[in-house]
Every structure is written in structure tokens, then in C-alpha cells.
Amino acid sequence: MAKYIMKKSNPLQGEVCISGAKNAVLPILAATLLSKEPCVIKDVPALKDVEIMSKLNEALGAIVEAEPEKNKVTVEAEKMNCPKAPYDLVTKMRASILVMGPLLARLGKAEIFLPGGCAIGDRPVELHFKGFKALGAEIFMDEEEGKVTAHADRLTGTDIYLDFPSVGATENIMMAAAMAEGITLIENAAQEPEIVDLANFLNKMGGKIKGAGTDCIKIEGVENLHGAEHNVIPDRIEAGTFMVAAAMTRGQVLIRNILPDHVRPIIAKLNECGVDVIMGEEGMIVSAVDKQLVSTDIKTLPYPGFPTDMQSIFMALLTTVQGTSAVIETVFENRYMHVPQLKRMGASIKTDDRCAIIEGKKELRGNKVIATDLRAGAAMVLAGLVAEGRTEVSEIYHIERGYEHFVEKLQGLGADITRMDP
Ligand code: UD1
């Protein structure tokens, strides 16, 4: 298995350009299945998850032309005829469930195994099914095989209240409702920027969606959606990772292709720690040069709250600042798997259920650690850049699912990191 090897690095310096958002492109690729005409998606990050979603689209009968070197994917789903999402693809990536809405809308049926993906707790999908049922689909669950089959003649618009503002459920229901008969209202909808990007794409395809980005989304179903071209928004979590990397190494980095509105909670928390964040014409400058950073508290929440995907990465920073910080994870119930890994590097962290207390200012030391999930892996890489000695991060396939050219981008900022092939 490939590994990343890091040594204590100088403060990061220079500039980095943020790629298109993984969590925006995955639902958008699923949405291309709603049209019989070709869709061209640009600013697509060259990532393992994008490859899996492309293969999934192909398995369902779409023609996919992936041009990773151009960050472009073209999908033509005219002949999509297969409602079955193959087991080996679906179990590799949780976002595969997002093809269910488009399959139901286009073919009136969908057959899918319950998805895999990052091991961050029990990640149920009942809200997706609740939405499909409300739209008139019949859902059959084969518990033994972990397979779900859904049928609907024509979906019918209705009011759907989500018990929790699930990102995936909001996206899946929005895609299904885009071609349903009549009007659908999603209440307590997720408000993440990736939802807005998907709605913008659907509207370019001829969809009639209003209110994306608020907690109530109105979708007027249309008969057909046509082809469209779309540029994916920048990845706010990748941006946040580089913001924290600059802070953690007490460096100064210019971050290009970043939307400040999407990273407000990260800016606020970095400011509380004493990091300077300035938005300039060319991008965002994050500077912690010669700073004595101090502790802060974090509570993860659905957008616009502090993103759960930044929790492990920010925790790595908090191990290096003066004072005691508290972190509360409210979105996922088991998202502290990076804690034992950070402790292996000398961090002082105590957890109790969803709360973690971090005693900062511990000198981290290099060790052999594991990327337990995508973002936890990024946290370990950042820890490795400030730890004394050598750090080895294994199971990096998690990291490569979600960060385009991570090693090269960090090297470009002066980080001492290499990828070691087996
Ligand atoms: C998406 C993101 C992921 C991010 C998460 C929360 C993608 C591809 N992934 O995941 O990176 O960490 O949002 O910001 O966009 N839940 C239920 N029932 C459901 C669905 C969800 O109880 O049917 C719960 C989950 O267990 C979890 C919470 O809701 O505790 C948030 O999940 P959700 O918003 O659905 O996350 P994903 O869409 O899977």
C-alpha cells in the first residue's frame, strides 16, 4: 500500500489553487442521468470518487467521456436503460446512493445496494427513502442482501419535511422531484453550497427550482430536462484544509479560487485562534507568521455552521496552540477516529461521547499513523508537517478519494512530503 512520508517542514509559503468541489461534482454527475442530451461538466477534480461515479454512470448505460487532465467530464445518458447500480461500485462510495433519484425519475425504478464510503459512524439513508415514498415510490428493502428496490410510475410532487437537514437526502429528493408531476417543497432542507450548485445545474437543464441555499426548496417538476454545461464550485473543504495548513505551520499562503462566503465559519475560528485572514484581489491570504496562536471551541453543525468535514483538520491545529479547546461533533456520532492517531503523535486529547478536550501546545512527534477516513487522513498529514522527526501515513487511498494533487500542492508550498509507492 502507498504511503505519505512527512518530515517537520518550514512554515508553508506561496500560493495554491483550489480544485472543484468533490461534494458538488458527485451529485451533479448523478444529475446528468436526468437528461437524454449530453452534459459537459468542467472544473471536475481528478479524484477516485469521481472515477467511481463515472463508472457507475457507465454501468447504468450512460456514455461517459472523462478528461481528467482537462478537469472535464461529458455524460450522455440517452440510452440509459439499466436501473441496477452494481454492488462493487456502490459499496466503494456512499455518494452512489445519489443515482437513485435520477433513476426513479428517468426509468421509474432503481435497484441499489446500501452504500459504503467513509467509516464515520452509522450513516443511515432512511431520509432519502422517506422522500421517495412521499413522492409516490414504493420501496422494498431486502435486509439480508442489503439491497433496496424502488418503483414508481410517475413521481408526484408533495411537501416533504426532513427530520434532519441531510445533504444527500436533499440532493436525491431534489433530483427526483425535478421531473415529478407538480410541485415539491422540501422543508428543513440542507443549505450547503453544494446543494445550490446542484440546483443551479438542474436549472440550467431546464429545471424549475427555487430556494436552494435556504431551508425550504421549491421544485416545480418538468417533463424533460435538456443537456447543459456547468462549472463546479471550488471545494470549500480543500480550501479550509490549506487555510489550516498555513496556520498550523505558522506560514503564509495565498489561496486562489476560494469563495469566502463558503468558508465563513473557518475564517471565524482561525481569527479566534489569532490567525490573520485577508481577502485580496487574487485570493485569500492566510497568515500566522510568528504568531502565538491560542485555543478556541468548535461545535460542528449543518451549513452555515462549522463543517463536520473540517473537525479533524481543525483539531490537529488545536493540538499546537496555547490553551485548552473543546470540540463538539453534532453531525456524525463516530467521528473521532483520528483522535487515537493524533495521540500516537503525542497530542493530549480526551473524548467523551461527542465531546473532545484538547490540551494544546504539546510538541507533536513523528510516528506511523493511519488515515482512518478522508478528512482524518488530511489531519494526520498536517500533523506530520509540524511533528518532530518522520511521520508515515498509511491507507492514503482515503485521502486520494477527496484531494486532487494533494502532495504536489503541499510540496509547492514548501512542505516536506513524499508519496511512497509499495
Ligand atoms: C455529505 C458529504 C459529507 C459530509 C456530510 C455532512 C457528500 C458526498 N458528502 O454526506 O462529506 O460530511 O454531508 O456535511 O456530499 N442521516 C440520517 N438519515 C439519512 C441521512 C442522513 O440520519 O437518511 C444523518 C447521518 O447519519 C448524519 C447526518 O444525517 O449523522 C448528516 O448526513 P448527511 O447530511 O446525509 O451527509 P451525506 O449526504 O452522507
Tab-separated table of C-alpha atoms in Angstrom, residues 23 29 52 57 101 113 151 170 174 177 259 263 297 317 340 347 369 372 383 420:
chain	number	residue	atom	x	y	z
A	23	ASN	CA	-19.178	17.045	-2.871
A	29	LEU	CA	-22.670	13.735	-12.229
A	52	ILE	CA	-16.265	5.703	-9.291
A	57	ASN	CA	-22.987	6.202	-14.739
A	101	GLY	CA	-33.335	9.887	-7.508
A	113	PHE	CA	-27.176	-1.920	-2.514
A	151	HIS	CA	-40.594	1.618	-8.235
A	170	THR	CA	-31.960	16.926	-0.014
A	174	MET	CA	-34.409	17.457	-5.428
A	177	ALA	CA	-38.680	15.936	-7.852
A	259	LEU	CA	-15.310	31.658	-2.195
A	263	VAL	CA	-15.615	29.310	4.429
A	297	ASP	CA	-14.009	25.899	20.905
A	317	LEU	CA	-4.347	22.673	14.630
A	340	PRO	CA	-6.026	7.832	18.779
A	347	ALA	CA	-1.308	15.043	21.282
A	369	VAL	CA	-0.268	6.582	11.714
A	372	THR	CA	-8.888	6.370	9.148
A	383	ALA	CA	0.167	16.969	11.954
A	420	MET	CA	5.996	6.295	-1.336
